[in-house]
Coordinates of C-alpha atoms in Angstrom, one line a residue:
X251 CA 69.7 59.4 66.7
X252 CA 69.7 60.5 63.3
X253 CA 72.2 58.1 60.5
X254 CA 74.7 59.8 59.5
X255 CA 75.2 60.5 56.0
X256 CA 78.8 60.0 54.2
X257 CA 78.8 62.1 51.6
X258 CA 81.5 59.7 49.4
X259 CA 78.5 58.1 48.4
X260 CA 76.3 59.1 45.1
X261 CA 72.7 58.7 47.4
X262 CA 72.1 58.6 51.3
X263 CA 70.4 54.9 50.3
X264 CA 73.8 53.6 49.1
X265 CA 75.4 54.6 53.1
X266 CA 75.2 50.9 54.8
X267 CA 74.4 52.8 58.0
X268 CA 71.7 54.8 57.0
X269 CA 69.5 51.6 54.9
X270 CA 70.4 49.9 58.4
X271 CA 68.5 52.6 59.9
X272 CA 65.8 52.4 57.6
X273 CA 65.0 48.3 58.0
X274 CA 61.8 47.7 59.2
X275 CA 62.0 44.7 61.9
X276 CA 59.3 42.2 60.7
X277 CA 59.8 39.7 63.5
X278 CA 58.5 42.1 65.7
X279 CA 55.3 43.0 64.0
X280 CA 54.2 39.3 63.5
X281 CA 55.8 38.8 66.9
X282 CA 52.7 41.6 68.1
X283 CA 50.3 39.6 65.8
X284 CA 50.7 36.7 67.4
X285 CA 51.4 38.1 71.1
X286 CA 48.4 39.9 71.0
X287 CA 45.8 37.0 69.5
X288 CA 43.8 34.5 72.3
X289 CA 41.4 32.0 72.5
X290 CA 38.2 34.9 72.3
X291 CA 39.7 36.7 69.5
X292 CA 40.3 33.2 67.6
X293 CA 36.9 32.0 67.6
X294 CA 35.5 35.4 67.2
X295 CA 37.4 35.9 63.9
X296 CA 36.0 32.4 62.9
X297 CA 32.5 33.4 63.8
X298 CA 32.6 36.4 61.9
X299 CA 33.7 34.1 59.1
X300 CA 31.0 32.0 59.8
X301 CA 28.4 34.5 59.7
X302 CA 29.9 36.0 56.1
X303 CA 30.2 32.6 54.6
X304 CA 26.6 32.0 55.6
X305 CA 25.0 35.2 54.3
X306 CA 27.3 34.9 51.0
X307 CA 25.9 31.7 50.8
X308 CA 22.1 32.6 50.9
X309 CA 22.3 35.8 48.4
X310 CA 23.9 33.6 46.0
X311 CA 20.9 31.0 46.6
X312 CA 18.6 33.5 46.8
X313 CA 19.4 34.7 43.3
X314 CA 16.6 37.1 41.9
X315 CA 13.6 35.6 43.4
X316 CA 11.9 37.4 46.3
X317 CA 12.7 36.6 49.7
X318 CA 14.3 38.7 53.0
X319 CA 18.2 40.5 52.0
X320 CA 19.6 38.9 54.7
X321 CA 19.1 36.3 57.1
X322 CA 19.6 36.1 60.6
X323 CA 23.4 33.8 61.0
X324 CA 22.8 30.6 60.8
X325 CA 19.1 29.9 62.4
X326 CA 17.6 32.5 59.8
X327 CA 13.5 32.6 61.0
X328 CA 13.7 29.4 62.8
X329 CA 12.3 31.5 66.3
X330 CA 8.9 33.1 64.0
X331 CA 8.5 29.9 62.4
X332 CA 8.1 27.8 65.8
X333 CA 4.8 29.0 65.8
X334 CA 3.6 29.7 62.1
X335 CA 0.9 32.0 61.3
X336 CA -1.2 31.5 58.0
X337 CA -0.8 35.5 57.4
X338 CA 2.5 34.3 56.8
X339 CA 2.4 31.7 54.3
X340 CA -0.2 34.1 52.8
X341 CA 2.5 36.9 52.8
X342 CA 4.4 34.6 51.4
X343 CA 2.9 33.3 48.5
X344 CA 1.4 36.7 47.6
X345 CA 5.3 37.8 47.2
X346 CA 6.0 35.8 44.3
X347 CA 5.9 32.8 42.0
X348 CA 9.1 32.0 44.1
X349 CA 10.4 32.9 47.6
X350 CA 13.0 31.7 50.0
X351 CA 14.0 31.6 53.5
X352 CA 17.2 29.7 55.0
X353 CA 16.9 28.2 58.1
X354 CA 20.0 26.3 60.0
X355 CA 21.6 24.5 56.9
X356 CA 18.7 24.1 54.9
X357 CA 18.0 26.9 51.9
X358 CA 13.9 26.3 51.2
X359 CA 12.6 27.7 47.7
X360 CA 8.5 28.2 48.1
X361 CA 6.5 27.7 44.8
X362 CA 3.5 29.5 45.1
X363 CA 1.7 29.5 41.8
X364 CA -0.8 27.0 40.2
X365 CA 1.9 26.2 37.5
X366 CA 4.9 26.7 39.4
X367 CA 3.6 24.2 42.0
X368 CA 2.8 21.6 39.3
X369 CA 5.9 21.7 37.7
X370 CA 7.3 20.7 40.9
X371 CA 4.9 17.6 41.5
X372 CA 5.4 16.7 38.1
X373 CA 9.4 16.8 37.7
X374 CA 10.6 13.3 39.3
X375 CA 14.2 13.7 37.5
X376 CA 15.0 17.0 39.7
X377 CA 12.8 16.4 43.1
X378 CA 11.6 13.7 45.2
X379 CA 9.4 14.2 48.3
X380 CA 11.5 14.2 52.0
X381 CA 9.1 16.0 54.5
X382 CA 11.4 17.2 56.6
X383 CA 14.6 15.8 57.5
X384 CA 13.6 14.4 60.8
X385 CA 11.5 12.0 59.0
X386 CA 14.4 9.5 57.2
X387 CA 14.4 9.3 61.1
X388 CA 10.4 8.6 62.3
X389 CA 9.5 6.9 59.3
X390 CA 13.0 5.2 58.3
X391 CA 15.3 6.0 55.0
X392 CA 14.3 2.4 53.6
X393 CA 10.2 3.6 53.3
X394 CA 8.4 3.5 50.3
X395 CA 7.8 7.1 49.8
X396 CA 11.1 8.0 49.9
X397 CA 11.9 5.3 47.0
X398 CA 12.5 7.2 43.8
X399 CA 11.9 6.2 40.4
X400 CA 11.3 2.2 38.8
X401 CA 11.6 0.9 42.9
X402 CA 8.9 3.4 43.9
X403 CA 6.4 2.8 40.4
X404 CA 6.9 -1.1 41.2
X405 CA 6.6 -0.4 45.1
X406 CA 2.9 2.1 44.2
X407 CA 1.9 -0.6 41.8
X408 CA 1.2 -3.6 44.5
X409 CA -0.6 -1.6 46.7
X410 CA -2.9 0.1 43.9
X411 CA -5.1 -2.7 44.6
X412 CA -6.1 -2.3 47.7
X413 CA -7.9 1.2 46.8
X414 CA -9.5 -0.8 44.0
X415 CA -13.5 0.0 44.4
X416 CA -14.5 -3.5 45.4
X417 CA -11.7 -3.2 47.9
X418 CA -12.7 0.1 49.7
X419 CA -16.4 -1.6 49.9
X420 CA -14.5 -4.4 52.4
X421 CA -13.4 -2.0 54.6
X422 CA -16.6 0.0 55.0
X423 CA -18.3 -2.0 57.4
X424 CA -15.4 -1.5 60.0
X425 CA -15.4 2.3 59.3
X426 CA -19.4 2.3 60.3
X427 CA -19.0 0.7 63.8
X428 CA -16.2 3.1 64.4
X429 CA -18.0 5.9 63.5
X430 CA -21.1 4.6 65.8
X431 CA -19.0 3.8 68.6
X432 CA -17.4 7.4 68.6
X433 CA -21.0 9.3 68.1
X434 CA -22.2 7.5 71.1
X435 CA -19.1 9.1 72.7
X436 CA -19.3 12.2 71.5
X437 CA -22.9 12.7 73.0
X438 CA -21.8 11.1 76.2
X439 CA -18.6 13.8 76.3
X440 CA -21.8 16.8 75.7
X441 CA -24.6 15.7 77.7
X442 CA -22.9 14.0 80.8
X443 CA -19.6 14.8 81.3
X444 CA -20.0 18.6 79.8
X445 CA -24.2 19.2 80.7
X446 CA -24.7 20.7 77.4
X447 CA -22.0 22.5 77.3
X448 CA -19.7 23.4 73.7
X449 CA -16.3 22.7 74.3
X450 CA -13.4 22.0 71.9
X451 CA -13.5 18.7 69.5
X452 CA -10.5 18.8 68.2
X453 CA -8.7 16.4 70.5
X454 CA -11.5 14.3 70.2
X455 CA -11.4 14.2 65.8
X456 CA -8.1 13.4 65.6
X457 CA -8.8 10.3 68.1
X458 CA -11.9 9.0 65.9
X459 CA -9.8 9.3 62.3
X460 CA -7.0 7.4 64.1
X461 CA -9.2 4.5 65.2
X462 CA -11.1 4.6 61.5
X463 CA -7.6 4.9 59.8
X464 CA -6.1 2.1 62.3
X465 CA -9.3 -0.3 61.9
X466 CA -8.8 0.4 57.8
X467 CA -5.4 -0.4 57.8
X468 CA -5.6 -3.5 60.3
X469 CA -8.9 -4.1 61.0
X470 CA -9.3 -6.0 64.3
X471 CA -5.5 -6.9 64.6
X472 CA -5.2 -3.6 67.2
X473 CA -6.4 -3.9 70.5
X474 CA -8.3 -0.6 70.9
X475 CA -5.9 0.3 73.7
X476 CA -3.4 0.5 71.0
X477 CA -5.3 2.9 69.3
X478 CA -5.9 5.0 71.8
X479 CA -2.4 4.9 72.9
X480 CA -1.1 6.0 69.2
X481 CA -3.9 8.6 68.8
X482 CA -2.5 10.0 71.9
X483 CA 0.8 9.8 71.5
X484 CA 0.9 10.6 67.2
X485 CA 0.3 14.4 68.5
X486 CA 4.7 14.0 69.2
X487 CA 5.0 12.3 65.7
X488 CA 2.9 15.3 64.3
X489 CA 5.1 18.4 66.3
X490 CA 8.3 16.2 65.1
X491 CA 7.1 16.8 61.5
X492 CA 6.8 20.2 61.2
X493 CA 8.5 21.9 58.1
X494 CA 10.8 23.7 60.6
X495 CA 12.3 22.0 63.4
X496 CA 15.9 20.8 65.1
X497 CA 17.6 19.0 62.1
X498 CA 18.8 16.5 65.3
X499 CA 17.2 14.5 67.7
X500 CA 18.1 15.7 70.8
X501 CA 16.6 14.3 74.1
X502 CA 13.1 15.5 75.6
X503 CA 12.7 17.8 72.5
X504 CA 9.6 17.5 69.6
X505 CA 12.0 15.6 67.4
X506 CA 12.6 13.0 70.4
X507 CA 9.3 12.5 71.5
X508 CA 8.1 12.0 68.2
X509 CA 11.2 9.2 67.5
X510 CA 10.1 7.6 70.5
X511 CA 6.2 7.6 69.2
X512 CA 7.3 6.6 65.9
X513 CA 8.7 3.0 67.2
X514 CA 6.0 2.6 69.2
X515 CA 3.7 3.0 66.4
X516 CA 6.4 0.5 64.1
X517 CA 6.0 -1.8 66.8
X518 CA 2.3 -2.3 66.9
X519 CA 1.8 -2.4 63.1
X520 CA 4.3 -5.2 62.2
X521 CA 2.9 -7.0 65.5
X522 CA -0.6 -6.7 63.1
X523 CA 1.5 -7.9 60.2
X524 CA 2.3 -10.9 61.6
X525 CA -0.7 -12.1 63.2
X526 CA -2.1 -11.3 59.3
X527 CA -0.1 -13.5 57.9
X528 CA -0.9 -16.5 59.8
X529 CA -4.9 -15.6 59.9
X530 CA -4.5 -15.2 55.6
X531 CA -2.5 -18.4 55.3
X532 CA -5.4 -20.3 57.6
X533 CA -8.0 -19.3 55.1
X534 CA -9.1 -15.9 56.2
X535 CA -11.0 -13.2 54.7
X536 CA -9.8 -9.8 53.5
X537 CA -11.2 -7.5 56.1
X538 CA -8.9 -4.6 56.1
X539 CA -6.2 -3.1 53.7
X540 CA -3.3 -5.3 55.6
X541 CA -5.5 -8.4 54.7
X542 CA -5.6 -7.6 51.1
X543 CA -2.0 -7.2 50.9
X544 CA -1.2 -10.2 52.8
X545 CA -3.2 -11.9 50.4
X546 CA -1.8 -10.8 47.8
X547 CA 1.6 -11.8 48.8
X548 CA 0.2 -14.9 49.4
X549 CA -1.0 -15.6 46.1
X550 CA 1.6 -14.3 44.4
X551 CA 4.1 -16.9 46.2
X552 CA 1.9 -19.6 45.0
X553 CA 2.0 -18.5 41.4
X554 CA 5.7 -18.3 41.8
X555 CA 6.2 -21.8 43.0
X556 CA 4.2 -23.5 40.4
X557 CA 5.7 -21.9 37.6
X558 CA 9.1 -22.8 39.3
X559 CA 8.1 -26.8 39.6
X560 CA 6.7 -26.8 35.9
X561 CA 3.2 -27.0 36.7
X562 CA 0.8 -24.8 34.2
X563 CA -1.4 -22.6 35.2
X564 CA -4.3 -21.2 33.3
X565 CA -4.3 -17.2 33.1
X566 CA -7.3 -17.1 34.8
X567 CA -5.3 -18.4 38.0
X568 CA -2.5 -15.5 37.8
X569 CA -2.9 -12.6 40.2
X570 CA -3.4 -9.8 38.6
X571 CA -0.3 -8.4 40.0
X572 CA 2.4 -10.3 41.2
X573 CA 4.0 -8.6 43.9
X574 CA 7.3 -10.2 46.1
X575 CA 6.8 -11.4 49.5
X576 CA 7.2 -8.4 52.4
X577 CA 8.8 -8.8 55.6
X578 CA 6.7 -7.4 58.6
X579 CA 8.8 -4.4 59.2
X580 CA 8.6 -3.2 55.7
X581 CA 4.6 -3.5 56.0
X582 CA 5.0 -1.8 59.1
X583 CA 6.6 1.0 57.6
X584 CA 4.0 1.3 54.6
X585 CA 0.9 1.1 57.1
X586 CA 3.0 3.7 59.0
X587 CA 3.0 6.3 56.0
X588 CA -0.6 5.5 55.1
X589 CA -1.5 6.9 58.6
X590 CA 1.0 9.5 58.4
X591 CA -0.7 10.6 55.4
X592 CA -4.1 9.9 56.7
X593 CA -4.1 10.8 60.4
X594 CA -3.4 14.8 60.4
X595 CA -5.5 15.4 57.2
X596 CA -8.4 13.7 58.0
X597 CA -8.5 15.3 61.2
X598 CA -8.1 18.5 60.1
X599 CA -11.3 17.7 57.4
X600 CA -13.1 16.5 59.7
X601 CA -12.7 19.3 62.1
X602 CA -13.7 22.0 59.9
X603 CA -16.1 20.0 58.0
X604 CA -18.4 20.1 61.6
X605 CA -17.9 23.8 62.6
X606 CA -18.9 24.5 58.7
X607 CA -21.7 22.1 58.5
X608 CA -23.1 23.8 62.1
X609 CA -22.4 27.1 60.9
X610 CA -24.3 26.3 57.8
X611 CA -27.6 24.9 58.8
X612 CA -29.7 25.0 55.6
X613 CA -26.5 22.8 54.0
X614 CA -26.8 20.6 56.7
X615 CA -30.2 19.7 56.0
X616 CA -29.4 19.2 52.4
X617 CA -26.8 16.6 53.4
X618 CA -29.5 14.8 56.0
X619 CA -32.0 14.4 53.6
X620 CA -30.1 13.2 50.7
X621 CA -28.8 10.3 53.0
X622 CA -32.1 9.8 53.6
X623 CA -33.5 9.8 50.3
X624 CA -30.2 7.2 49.4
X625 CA -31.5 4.8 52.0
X626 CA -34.8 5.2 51.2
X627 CA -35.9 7.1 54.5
X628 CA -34.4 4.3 56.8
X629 CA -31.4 5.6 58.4
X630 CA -30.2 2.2 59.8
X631 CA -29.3 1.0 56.4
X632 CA -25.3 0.4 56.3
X633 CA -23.0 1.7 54.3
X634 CA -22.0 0.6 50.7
X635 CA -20.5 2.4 47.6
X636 CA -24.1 2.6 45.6
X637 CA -25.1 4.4 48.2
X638 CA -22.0 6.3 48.5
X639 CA -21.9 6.8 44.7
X640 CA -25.6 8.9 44.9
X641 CA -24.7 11.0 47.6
X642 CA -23.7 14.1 45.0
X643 CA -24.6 16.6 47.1
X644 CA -22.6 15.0 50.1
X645 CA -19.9 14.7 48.1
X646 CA -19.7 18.2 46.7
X647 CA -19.9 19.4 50.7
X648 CA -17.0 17.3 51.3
X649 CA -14.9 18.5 48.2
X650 CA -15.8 22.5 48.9
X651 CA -14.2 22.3 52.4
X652 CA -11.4 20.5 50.9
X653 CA -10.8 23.0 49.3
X654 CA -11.4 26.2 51.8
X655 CA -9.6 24.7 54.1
X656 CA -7.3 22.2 52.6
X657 CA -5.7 20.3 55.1
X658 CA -2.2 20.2 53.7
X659 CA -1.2 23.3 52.6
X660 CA 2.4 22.8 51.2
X661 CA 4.9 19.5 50.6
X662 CA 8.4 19.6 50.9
X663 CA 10.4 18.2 48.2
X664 CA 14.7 17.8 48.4
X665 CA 16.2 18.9 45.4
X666 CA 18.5 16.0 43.9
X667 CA 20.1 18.1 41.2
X668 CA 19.9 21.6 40.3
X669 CA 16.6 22.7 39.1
X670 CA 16.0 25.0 36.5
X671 CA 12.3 25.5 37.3
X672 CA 12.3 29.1 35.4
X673 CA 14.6 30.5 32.7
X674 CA 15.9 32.8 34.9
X675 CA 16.3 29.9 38.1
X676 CA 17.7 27.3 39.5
X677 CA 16.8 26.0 42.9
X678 CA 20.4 24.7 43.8
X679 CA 21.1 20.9 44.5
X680 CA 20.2 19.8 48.0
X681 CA 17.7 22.6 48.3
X682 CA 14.3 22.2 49.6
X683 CA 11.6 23.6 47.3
X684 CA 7.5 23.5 48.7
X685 CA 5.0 23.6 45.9
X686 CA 2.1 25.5 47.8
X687 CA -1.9 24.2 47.2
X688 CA -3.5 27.1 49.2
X689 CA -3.4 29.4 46.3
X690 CA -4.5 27.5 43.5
X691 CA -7.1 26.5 45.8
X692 CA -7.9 29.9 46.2
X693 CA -7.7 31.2 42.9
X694 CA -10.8 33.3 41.9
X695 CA -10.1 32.7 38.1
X696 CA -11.1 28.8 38.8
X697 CA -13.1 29.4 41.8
X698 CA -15.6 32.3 41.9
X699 CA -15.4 34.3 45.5
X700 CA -13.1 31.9 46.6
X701 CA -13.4 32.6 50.3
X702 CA -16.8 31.7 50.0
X703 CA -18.0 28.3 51.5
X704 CA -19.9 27.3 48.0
X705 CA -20.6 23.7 47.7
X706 CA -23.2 24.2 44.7
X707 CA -19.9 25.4 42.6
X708 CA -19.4 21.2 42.3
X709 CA -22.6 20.8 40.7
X710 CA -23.7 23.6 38.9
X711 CA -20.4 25.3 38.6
X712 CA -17.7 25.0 36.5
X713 CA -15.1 23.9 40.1
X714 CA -14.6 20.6 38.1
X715 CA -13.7 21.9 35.4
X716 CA -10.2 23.4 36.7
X717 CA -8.8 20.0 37.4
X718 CA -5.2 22.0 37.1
X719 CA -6.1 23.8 40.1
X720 CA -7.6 20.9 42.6
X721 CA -3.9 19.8 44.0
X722 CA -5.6 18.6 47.5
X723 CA -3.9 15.4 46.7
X724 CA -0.9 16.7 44.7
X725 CA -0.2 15.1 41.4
X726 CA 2.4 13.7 39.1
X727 CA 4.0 10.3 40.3
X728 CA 3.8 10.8 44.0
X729 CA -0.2 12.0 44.1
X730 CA -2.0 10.7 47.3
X731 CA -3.0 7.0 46.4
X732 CA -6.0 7.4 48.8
X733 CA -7.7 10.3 47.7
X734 CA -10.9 8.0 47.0
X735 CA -10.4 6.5 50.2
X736 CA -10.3 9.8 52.2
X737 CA -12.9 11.4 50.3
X738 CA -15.3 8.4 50.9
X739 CA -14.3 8.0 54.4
X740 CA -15.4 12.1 54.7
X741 CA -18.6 11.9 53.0
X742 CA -19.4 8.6 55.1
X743 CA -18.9 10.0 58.3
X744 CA -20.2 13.7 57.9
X745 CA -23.2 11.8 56.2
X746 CA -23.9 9.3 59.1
X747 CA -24.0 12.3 61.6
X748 CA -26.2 14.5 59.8
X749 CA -28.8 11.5 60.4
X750 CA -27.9 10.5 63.8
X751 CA -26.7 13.7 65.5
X752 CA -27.5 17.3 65.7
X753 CA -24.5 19.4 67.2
X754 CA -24.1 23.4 67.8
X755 CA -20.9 25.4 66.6
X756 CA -20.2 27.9 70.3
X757 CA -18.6 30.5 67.3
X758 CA -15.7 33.0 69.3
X759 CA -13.6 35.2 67.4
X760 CA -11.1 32.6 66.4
X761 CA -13.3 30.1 64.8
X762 CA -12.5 31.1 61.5
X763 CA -9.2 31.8 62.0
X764 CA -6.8 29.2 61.2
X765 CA -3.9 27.4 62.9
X766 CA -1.4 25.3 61.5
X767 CA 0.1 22.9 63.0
X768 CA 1.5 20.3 60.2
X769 CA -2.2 20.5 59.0
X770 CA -4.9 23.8 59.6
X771 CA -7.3 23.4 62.3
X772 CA -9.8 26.7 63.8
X773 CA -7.7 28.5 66.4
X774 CA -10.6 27.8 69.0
X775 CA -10.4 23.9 68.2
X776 CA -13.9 23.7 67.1
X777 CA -16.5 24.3 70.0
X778 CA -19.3 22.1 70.0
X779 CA -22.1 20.6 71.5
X780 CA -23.4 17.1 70.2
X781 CA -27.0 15.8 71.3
X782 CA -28.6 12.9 70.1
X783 CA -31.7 13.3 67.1
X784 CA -34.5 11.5 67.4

């Protein structure tokens, strides 16, 4: 019914029943609000929420540098990078200095370049390496790597020593039965079990750099059913470790496996670091890298105790450094990073070092008879570093398929404060950013026809010249502390089989292709046939 207006009054507004008329009832529209709202339409509203907070969140990350618009909510690639492909990366790198994706929680900032990767190795104040975040979890939040600053420089400094030159010469005979113990395997895998046939080596790589890494590291301490046992099981550690993964350990997924592996692993190297211990303090001889520690501990202890009782003690009696006594966990924990660090690398050099050596006959020959001419034409002469040292040829083999196929492409680094890595930049705090090797490996400027396999560039070449670009072992204050080691360990074993073996590459269309998995291996897993040479 229409109000009725009095006309006593200057304006229909000032008529009490006609502004009565015109009140708008707001109890009843919040009423409807509220009526109408239920448990789907809640949580979708905070979904959508969700979803906006999180894309707001990675364009502002994001910033100028080159990466997708959007992401997909919340897992971003996660699904595409289950199973990375090395056209990827390549895609990747070739879009910029610096890229990004977000996946889950975690915003990851990819330096690409020569100089943008360096300045990442070399800025301990902003970054400090973290893998991935499962690995606080595998290889414990107390390990040395993850120390940062004075604890990890006094931490690196006690175990500098036992990659001295006289030290890696203890450890060689140990790495020489090894080595023969898995050749005579290898031929018996071709000839009986397989008549002749090529099949893939892979598998069998990884297992013979675990047992050489495991009788470095501990020498005889391992039963070789331990060995086996972690090169079987380390595959879980490895899948646990890739760069994208469940941030959780959930049960009977790749993070849990690879936690259950992990202890297992723990387990067996402190069992080593005890029975060290006791063998060192009886009188025994360094015969592995746990040895030399040990003995160093030991020696150290002794200094210690007769300063503290006043006794003098000439200068020529003081270790050369003295290092604190270490419980057997915490040597459990450094062996466990040295073959962390060791295990998937080495397997991955090895791998493509025998499909490029069979591929490559007439470089193959080269290697053979400089081994020879080292050991003046006996091939049962053992190992030792003069020998080592005049293998220059063998050597520049071993550092041209480091570089063609470097086995680590990229390492994760956390973020600890925001990172202005460009003027225009900063990688936000609690970011991860990935200084990539690939490209500077790749780079034609330092390396002419860089997708050649070229080993001669080492010699008569100017490769070592661009020492800015060779980041196989990273730089700055966290660069690998074995690179001798591995490359010794390389040249060793590639240069033992050239005189003991011959072996055929069966090449399909996926040889040269590359997998990654942690590391880069041939899609095919290396086909071969191994015989024995006379």
């Amino acid at each position: 019914m229409a109000a009725i207006v009095n006309g006593s009054f200057p304006s229909p507004a000032a008529n009490a029943d006609y502004t009565s008329a015109l009140r708008i009832n707001h109890t009843g529209i919040l009423s409807h609000v509220y009526n109408g709202m239920n448990g789907w339409s809640i949580a979708l509203t905070f979904f959508l929420i969700l979803v906006a907070y999180d894309q707001f969140k990675y364009v502002w990350n994001k910033g100028t540098i080159a990466g997708p618009a959007w992401k997909i909510p919340f897992i971003g690639p996660f699904l595409e990078s289950v199973h990375p492909k090395m056209e990827e990366y390549k895609a990747k790198w070739a879009s910029g200095d610096l890229s990004c994706v977000s996946v889950f929680h975690k915003f990851v900032v990819i330096a690409s370049s020569r100089d943008m990767a360096r300045k990442v190795f070399n800025s301990p104040a902003y970054v400090k390496p973290c893998v991935v975040d499962v690995a606080y979890k595998l290889l414990r939040p107390t390990n040395w790597v993850f120390l940062d600053g004075k604890a990890h420089v006094d931490y690196r400094k006690g175990l500098n020593g036992l990659f001295t030159r006289q030290a890696l010469e203890t450890y060689l005979p140990g790495q020489e039965e090894v080595y023969e113990k898995y050749f005579a395997k290898f031929l018996d895998i071709s000839r009986k079990q397989n008549n002749g046939k090529a099949i893939p080596f892979m598998s069998q790589f990884r297992e013979l750099m675990c047992a050489v890494s495991c009788r470095t590291f501990v020498g005889h301490y391992m039963s070789e059913e331990a060995v086996k046992k972690i090169a079987d099981d380390y595959y879980n550690i490895t899948a646990a470790l890739e760069l994208v993964n469940f941030p959780i350990i959930i049960p009977f997924t790749k993070t849990w496996y690879g936690k259950k592996a992990a202890d297992m692993v723990l387990d067996e190297f402190a069992k080593c670091a005890a029975k060290s211990k006791v063998r060192i303090a009886a009188g025994g001889h360094v015969t592995c890298i746990l040895d030399g520690w040990v003995l160093s501990m030991h020696q150290s202890e002794s200094y210690r105790q007769k300063i503290a009782k006043g006794v003098a003690v000439d200068e020529s009696e003081k270790p050369a450094m003295v290092i604190r006594q270490f419980s057997d966990f915490e040597i459990s924990q450094t062996l466990f990073t040295f073959l962390f660090a060791s295990q998937d690398a080495t397997s991955s050099a090895s791998t493509w070092l025998f499909q490029l050596m069979a591929d490559r006959p007439e470089l193959l020959n080269r290697v053979r008879e400089e081994n020879l001419a080292v050991r003046n034409g006996d091939r049962n002469i053992r190992f030792s570093m003069d020998i080592l040292e005049k293998m220059t040829f063998t050597r520049a083999v071993v550092k041209e398929t480091l570089r063609y196929r470097p086995p680590v492409i990229m390492v994760p680094y956390i973020v600890k404060q925001d990172f202005p890595v460009t003027d225009s930049y900063t990688v936000p705090k609690g970011s991860m950013i990935v200084p990539s090797v690939y490209p500077a490996l790749h780079d034609p400027e330092a390396y002419p026809e860089p997708d050649s396999f070229n080993p001669d560039r080492w010699i008569t070449g100017d490769a070592e010249k661009a020492s800015k670009n060779w980041l196989v072992f990273g730089t700055g204050p966290h660069y690998c502390i074995g690179q001798t080691y591995a490359q010794m360990n390389l040249m060793a074993m590639i240069g033992k089989a050239s005189m003991f073996l011959d072996w055929v590459h069966h090449v399909t269309p996926l040889s040269e292709d590359i997998k990654v998995f942690a590391t880069i291996f041939p899609q095919d897993d290396c086909q071969l046939a191994f015989s024995e040479r006379p």
